[in-house]
PDB file of N, CA and C in Angstrom:
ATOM      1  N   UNK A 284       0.815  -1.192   0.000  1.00  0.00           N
ATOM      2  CA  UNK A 284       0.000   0.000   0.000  1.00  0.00           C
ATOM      3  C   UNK A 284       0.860   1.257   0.000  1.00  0.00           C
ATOM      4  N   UNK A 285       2.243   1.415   0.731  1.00  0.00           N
ATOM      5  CA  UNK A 285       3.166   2.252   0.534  1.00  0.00           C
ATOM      6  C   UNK A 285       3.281   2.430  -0.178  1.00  0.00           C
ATOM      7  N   UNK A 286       3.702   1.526  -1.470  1.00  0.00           N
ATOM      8  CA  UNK A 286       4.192   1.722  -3.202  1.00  0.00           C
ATOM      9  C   UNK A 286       3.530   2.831  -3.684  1.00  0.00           C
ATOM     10  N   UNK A 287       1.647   2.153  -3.590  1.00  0.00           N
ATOM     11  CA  UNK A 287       0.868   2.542  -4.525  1.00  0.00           C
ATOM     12  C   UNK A 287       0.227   4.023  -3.782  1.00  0.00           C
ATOM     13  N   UNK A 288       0.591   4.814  -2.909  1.00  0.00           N
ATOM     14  CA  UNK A 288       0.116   6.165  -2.477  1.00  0.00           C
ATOM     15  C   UNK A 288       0.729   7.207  -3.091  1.00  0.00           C
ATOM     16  N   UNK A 289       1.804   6.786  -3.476  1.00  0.00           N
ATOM     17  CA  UNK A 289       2.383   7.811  -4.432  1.00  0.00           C
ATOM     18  C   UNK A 289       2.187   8.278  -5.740  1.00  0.00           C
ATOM     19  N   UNK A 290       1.766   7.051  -6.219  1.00  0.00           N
ATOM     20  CA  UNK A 290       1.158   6.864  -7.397  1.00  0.00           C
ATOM     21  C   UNK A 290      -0.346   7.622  -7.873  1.00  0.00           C
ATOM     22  N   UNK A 291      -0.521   6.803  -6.856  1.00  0.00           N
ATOM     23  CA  UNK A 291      -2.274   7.479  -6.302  1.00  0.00           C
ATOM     24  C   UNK A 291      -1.992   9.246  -6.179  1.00  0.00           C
ATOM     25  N   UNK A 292      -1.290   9.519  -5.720  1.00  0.00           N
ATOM     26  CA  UNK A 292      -1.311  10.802  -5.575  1.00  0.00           C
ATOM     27  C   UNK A 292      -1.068  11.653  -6.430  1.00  0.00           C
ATOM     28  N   UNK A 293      -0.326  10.799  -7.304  1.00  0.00           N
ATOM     29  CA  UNK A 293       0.232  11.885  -8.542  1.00  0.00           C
ATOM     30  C   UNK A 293      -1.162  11.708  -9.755  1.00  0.00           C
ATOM     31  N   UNK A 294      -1.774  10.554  -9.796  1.00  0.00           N
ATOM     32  CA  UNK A 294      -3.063  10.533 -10.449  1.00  0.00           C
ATOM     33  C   UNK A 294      -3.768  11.239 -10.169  1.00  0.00           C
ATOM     34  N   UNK A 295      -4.125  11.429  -9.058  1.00  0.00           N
ATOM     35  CA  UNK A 295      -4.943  12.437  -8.488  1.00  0.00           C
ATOM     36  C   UNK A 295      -4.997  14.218  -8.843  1.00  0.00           C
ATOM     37  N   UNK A 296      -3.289  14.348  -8.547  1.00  0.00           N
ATOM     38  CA  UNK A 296      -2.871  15.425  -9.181  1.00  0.00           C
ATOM     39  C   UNK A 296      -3.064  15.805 -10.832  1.00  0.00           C
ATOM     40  N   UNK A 297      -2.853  15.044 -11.536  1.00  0.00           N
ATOM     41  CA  UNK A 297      -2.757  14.896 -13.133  1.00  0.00           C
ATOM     42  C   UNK A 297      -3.825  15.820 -13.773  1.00  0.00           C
ATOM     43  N   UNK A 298      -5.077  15.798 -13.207  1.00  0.00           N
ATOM     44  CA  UNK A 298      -5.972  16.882 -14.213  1.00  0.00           C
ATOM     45  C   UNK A 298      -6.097  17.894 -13.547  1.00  0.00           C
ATOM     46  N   UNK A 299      -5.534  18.191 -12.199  1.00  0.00           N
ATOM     47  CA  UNK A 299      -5.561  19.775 -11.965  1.00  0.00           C
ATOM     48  C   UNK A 299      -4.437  20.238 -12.579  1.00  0.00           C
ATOM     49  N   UNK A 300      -3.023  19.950 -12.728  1.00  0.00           N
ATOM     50  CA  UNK A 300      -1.563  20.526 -13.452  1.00  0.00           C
ATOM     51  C   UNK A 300      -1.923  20.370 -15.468  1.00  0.00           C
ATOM     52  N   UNK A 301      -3.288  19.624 -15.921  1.00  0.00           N
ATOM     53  CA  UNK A 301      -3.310  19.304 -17.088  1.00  0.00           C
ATOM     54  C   UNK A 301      -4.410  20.184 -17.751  1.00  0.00           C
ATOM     55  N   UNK A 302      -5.549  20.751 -16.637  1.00  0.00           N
ATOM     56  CA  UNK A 302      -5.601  21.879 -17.226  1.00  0.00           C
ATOM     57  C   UNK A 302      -5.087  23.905 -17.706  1.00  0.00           C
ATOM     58  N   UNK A 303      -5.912  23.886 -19.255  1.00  0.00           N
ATOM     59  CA  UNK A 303      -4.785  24.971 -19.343  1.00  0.00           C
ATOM     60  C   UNK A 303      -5.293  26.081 -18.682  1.00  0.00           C
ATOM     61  N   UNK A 304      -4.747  27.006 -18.669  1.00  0.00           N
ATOM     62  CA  UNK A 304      -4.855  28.207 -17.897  1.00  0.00           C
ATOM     63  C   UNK A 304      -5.446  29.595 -19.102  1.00  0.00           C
ATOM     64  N   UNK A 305      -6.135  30.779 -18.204  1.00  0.00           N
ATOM     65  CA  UNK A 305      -7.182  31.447 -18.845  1.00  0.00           C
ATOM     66  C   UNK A 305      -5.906  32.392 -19.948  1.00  0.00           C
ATOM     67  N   UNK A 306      -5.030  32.472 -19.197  1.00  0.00           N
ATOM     68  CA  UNK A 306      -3.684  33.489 -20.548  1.00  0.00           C
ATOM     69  C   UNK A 306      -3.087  32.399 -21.222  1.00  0.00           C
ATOM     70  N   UNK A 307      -3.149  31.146 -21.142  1.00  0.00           N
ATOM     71  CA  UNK A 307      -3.273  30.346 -22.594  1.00  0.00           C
ATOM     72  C   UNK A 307      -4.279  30.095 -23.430  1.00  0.00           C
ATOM     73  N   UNK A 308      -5.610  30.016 -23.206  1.00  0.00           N
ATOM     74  CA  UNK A 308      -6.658  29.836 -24.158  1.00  0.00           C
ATOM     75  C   UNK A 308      -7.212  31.595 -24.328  1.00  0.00           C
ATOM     76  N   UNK A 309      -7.241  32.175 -23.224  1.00  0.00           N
ATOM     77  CA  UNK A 309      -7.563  33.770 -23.388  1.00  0.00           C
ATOM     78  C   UNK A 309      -9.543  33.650 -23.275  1.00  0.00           C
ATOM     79  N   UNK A 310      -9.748  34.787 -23.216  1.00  0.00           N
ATOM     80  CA  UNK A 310     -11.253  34.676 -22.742  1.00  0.00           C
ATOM     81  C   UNK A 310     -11.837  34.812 -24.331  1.00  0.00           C
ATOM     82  N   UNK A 311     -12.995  34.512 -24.264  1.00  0.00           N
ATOM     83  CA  UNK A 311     -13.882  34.582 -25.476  1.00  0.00           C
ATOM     84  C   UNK A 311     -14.141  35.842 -25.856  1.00  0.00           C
ATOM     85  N   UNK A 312     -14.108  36.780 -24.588  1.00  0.00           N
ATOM     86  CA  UNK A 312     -14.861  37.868 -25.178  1.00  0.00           C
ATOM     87  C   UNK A 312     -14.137  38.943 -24.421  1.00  0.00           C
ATOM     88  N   UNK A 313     -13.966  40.017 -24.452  1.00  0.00           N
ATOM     89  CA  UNK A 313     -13.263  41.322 -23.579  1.00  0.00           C
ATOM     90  C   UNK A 313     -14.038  42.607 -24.205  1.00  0.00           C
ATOM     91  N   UNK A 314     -15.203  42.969 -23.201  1.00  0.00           N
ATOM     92  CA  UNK A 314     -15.716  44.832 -23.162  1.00  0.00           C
ATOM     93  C   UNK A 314     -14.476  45.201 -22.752  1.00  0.00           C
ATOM     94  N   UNK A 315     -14.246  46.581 -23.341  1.00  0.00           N
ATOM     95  CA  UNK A 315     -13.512  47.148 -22.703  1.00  0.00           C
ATOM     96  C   UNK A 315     -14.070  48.863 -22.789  1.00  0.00           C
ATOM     97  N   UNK A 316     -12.931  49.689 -22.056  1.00  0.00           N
ATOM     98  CA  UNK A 316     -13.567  51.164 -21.918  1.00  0.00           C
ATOM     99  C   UNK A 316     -15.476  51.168 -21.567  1.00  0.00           C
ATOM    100  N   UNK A 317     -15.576  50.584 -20.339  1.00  0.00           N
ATOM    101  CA  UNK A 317     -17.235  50.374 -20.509  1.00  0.00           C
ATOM    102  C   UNK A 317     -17.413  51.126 -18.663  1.00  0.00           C
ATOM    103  N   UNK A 318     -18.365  51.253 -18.569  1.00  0.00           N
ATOM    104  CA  UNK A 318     -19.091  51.638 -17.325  1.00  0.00           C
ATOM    105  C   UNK A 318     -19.875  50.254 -16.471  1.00  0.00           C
ATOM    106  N   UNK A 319     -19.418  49.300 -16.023  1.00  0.00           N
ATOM    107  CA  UNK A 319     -20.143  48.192 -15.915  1.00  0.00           C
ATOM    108  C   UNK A 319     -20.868  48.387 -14.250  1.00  0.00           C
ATOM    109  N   UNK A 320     -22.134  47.756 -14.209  1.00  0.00           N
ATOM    110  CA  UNK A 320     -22.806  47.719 -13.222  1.00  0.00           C
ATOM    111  C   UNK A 320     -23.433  46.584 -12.633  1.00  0.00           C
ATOM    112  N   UNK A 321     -22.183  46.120 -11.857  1.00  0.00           N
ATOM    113  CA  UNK A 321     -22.456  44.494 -11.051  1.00  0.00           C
ATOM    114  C   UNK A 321     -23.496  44.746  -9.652  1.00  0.00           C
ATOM    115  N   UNK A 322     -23.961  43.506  -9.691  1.00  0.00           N
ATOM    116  CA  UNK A 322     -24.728  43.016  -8.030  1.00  0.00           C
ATOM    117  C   UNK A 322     -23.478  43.299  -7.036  1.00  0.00           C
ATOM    118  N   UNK A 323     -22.635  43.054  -7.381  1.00  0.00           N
ATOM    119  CA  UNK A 323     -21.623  42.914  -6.250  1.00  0.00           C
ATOM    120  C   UNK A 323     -20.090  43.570  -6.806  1.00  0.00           C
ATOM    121  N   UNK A 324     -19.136  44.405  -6.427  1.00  0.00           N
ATOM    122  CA  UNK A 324     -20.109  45.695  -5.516  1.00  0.00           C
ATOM    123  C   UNK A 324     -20.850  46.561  -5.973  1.00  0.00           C
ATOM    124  N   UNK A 325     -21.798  47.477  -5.079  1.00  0.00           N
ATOM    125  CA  UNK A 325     -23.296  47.959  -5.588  1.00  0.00           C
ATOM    126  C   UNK A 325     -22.768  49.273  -6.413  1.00  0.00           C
ATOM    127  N   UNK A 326     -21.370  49.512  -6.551  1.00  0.00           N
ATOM    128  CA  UNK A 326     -20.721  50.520  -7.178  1.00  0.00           C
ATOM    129  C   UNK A 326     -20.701  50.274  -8.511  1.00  0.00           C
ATOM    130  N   UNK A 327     -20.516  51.160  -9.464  1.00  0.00           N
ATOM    131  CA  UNK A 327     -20.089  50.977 -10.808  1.00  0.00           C
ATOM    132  C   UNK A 327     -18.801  50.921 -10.927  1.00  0.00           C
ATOM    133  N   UNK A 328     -18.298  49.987 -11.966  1.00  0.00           N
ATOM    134  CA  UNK A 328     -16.448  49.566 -11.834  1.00  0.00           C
ATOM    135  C   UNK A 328     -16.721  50.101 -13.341  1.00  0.00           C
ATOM    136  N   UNK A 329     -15.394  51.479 -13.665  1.00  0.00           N
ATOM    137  CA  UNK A 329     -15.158  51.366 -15.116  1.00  0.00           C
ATOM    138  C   UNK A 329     -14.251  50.808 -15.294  1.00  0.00           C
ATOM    139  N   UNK A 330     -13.871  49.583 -16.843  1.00  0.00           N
ATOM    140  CA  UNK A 330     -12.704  49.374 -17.268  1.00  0.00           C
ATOM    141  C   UNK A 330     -12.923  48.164 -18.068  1.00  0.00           C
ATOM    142  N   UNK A 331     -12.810  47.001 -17.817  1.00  0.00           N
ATOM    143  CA  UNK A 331     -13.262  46.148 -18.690  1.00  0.00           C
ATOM    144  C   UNK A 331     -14.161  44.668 -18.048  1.00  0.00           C
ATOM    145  N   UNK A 332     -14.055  44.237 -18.950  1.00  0.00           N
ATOM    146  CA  UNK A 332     -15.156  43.250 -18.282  1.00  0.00           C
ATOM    147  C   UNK A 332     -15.029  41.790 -19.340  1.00  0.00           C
ATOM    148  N   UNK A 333     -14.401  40.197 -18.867  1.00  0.00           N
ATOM    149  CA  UNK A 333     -13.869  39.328 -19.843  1.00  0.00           C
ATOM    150  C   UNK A 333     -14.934  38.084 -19.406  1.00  0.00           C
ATOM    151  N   UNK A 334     -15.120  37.523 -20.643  1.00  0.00           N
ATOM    152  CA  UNK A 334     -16.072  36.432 -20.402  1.00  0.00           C
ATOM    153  C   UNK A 334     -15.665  34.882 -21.577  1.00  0.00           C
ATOM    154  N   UNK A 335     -15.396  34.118 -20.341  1.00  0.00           N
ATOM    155  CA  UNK A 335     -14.478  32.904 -20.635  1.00  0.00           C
ATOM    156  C   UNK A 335     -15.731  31.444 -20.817  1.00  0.00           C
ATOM    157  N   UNK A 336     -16.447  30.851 -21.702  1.00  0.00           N
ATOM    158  CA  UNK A 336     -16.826  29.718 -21.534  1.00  0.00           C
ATOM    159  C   UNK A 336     -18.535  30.170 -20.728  1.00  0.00           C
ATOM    160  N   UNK A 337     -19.292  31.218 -21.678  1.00  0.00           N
ATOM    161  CA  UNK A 337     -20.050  32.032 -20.953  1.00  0.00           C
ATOM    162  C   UNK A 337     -20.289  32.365 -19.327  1.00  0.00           C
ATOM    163  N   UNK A 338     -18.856  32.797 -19.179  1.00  0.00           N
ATOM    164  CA  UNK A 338     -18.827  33.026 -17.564  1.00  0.00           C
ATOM    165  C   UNK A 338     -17.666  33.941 -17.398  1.00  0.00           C
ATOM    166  N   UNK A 339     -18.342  35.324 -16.681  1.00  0.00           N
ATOM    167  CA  UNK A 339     -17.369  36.291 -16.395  1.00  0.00           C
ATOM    168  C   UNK A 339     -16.278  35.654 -15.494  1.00  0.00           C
ATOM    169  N   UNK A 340     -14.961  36.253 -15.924  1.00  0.00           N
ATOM    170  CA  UNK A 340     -13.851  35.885 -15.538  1.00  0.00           C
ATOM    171  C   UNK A 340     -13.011  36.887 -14.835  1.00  0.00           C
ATOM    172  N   UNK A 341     -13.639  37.848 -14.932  1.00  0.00           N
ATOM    173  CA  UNK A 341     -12.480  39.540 -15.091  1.00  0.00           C
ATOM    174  C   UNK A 341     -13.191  40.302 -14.930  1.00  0.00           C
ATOM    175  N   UNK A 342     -13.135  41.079 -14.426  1.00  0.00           N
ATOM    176  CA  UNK A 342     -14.110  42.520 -14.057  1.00  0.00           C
ATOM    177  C   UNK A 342     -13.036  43.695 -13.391  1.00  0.00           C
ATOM    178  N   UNK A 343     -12.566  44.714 -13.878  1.00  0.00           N
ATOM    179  CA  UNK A 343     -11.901  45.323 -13.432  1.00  0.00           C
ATOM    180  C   UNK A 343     -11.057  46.255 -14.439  1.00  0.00           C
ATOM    181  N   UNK A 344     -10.122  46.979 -13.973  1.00  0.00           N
ATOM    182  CA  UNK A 344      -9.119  47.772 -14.909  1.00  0.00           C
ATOM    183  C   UNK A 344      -8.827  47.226 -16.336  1.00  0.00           C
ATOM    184  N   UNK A 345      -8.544  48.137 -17.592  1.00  0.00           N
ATOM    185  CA  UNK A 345      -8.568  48.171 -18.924  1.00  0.00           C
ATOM    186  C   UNK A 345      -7.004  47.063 -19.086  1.00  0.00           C
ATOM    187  N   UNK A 346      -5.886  47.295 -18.195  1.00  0.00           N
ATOM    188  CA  UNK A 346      -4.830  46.858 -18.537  1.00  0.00           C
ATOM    189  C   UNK A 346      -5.185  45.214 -17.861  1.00  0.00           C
ATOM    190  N   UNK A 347      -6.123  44.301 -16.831  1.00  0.00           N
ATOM    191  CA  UNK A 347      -5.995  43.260 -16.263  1.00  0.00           C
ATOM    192  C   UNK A 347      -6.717  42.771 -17.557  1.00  0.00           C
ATOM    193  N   UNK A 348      -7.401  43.018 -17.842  1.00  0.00           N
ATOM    194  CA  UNK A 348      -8.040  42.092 -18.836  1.00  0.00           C
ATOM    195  C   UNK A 348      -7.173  41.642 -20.409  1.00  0.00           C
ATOM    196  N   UNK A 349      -6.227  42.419 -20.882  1.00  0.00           N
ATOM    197  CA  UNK A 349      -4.996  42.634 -21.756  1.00  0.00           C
ATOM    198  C   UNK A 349      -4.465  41.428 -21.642  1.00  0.00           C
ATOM    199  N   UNK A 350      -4.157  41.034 -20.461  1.00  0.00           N
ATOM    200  CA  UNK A 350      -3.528  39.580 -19.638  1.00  0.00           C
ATOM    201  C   UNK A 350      -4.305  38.376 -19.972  1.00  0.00           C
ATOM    202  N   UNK A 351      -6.123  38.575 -20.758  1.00  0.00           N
ATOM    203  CA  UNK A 351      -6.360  37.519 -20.983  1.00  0.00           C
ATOM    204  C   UNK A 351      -6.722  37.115 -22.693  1.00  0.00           C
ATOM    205  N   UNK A 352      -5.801  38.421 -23.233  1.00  0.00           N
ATOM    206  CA  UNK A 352      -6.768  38.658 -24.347  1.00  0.00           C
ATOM    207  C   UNK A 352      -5.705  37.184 -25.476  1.00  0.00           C
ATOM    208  N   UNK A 353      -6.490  36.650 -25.915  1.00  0.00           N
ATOM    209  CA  UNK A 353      -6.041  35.413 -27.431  1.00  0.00           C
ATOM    210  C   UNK A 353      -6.111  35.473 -28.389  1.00  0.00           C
ATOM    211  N   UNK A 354      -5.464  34.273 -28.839  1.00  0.00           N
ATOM    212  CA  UNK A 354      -5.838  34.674 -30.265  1.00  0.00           C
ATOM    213  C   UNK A 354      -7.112  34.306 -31.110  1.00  0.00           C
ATOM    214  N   UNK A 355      -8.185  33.976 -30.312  1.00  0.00           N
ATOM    215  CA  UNK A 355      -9.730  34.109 -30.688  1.00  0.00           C
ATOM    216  C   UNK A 355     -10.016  34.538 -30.116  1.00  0.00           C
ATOM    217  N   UNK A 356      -9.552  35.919 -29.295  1.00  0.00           N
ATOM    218  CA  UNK A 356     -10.647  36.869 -28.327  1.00  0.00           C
ATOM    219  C   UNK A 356     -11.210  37.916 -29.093  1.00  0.00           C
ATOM    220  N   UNK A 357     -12.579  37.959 -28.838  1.00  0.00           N
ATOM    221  CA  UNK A 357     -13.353  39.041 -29.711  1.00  0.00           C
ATOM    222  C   UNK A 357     -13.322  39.996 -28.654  1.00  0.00           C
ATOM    223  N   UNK A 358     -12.765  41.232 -29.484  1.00  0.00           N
ATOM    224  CA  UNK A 358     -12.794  42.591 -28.020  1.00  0.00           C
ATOM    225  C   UNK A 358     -13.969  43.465 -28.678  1.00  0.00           C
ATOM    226  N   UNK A 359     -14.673  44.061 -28.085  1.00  0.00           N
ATOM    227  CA  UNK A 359     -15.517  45.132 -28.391  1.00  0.00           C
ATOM    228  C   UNK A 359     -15.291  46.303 -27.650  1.00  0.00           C
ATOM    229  N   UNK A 360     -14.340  47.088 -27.839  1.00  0.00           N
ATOM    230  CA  UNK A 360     -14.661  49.172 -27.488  1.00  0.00           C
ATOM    231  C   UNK A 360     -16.053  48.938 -27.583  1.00  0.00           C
ATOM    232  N   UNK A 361     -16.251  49.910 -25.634  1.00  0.00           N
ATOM    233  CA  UNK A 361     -17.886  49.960 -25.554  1.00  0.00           C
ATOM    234  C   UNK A 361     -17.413  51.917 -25.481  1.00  0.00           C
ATOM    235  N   UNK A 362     -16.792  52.381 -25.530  1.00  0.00           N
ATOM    236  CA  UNK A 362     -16.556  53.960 -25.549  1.00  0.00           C
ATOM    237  C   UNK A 362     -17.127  54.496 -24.781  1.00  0.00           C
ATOM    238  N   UNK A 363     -17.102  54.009 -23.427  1.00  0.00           N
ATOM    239  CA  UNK A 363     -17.613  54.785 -22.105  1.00  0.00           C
ATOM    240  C   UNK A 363     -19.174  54.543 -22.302  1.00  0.00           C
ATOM    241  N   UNK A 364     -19.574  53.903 -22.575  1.00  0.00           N
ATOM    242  CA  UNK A 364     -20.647  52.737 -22.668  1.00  0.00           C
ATOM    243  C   UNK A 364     -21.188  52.178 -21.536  1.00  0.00           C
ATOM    244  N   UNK A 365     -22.648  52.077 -21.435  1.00  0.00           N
ATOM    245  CA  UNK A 365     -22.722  51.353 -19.653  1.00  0.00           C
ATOM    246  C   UNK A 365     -23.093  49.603 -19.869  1.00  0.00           C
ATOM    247  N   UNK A 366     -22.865  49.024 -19.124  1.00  0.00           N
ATOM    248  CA  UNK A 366     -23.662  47.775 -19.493  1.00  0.00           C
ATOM    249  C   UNK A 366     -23.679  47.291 -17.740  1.00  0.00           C
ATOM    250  N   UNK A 367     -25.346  46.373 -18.292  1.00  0.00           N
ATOM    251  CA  UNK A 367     -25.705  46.368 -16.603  1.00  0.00           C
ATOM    252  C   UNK A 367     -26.398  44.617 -16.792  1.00  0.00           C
ATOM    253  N   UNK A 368     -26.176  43.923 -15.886  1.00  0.00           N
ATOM    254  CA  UNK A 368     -27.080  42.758 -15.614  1.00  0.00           C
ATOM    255  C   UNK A 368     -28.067  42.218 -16.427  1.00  0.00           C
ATOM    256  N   UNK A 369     -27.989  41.166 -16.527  1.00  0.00           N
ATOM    257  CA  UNK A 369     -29.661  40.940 -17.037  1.00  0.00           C
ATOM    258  C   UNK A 369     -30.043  39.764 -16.204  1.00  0.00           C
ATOM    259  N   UNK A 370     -31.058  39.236 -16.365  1.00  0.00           N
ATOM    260  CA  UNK A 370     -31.731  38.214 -16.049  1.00  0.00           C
ATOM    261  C   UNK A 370     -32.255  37.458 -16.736  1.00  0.00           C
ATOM    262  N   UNK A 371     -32.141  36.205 -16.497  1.00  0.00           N
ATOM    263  CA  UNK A 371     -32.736  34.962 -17.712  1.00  0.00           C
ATOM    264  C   UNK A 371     -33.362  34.265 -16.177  1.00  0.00           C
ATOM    265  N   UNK A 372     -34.920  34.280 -17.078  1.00  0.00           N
ATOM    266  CA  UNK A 372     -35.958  33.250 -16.173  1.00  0.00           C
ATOM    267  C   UNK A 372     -36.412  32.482 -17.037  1.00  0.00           C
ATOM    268  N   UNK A 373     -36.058  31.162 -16.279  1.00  0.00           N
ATOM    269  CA  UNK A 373     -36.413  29.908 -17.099  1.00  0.00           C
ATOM    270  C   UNK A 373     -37.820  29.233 -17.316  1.00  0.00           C
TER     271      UNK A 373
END
């Protein structure tokens, strides 16, 4: 059972070190220059806003999101643009 814990462990390990990371695949999508208005915090954050695998990833300053941009990232300039929440009821 000694042998095989090591083993075991490194299996275990194998698909967290095997997936890739968001500045190798890059997000799908990057607003940028926008006025965005999240649930959380109840403040407005300007700067950009990145969405990876339809799921925000990034919310914050124009230069953090730069860090996720690929080479299939669609960017859209929102030019001081607001964008706010929506809701989908099923």
């Amino acid at each position: 059972m000694k042998r095989l814990m090591p083993l075991l462990l490194a299996a275990l390990a194998l698909p967290v070190f095997a997936l890739p990371s968001l500045s190798e695949d890059g997000a799908d999508l990057i607003l940028k220059h926008g006025v965005f208005y999240p649930v959380q915090p109840p403040a407005p954050v300007e700067g950009s806003l990145a969405v990876r695998g339809g799921r925000i990833v990034y919310l914050g300053p124009d230069a953090g999101a730069d860090a996720l941009r690929g080479p299939k990232t669609r960017i859209v300039d929102l030019g001081g643009r607001a964008v706010t929440p929506g809701l989908i009821d099923a």
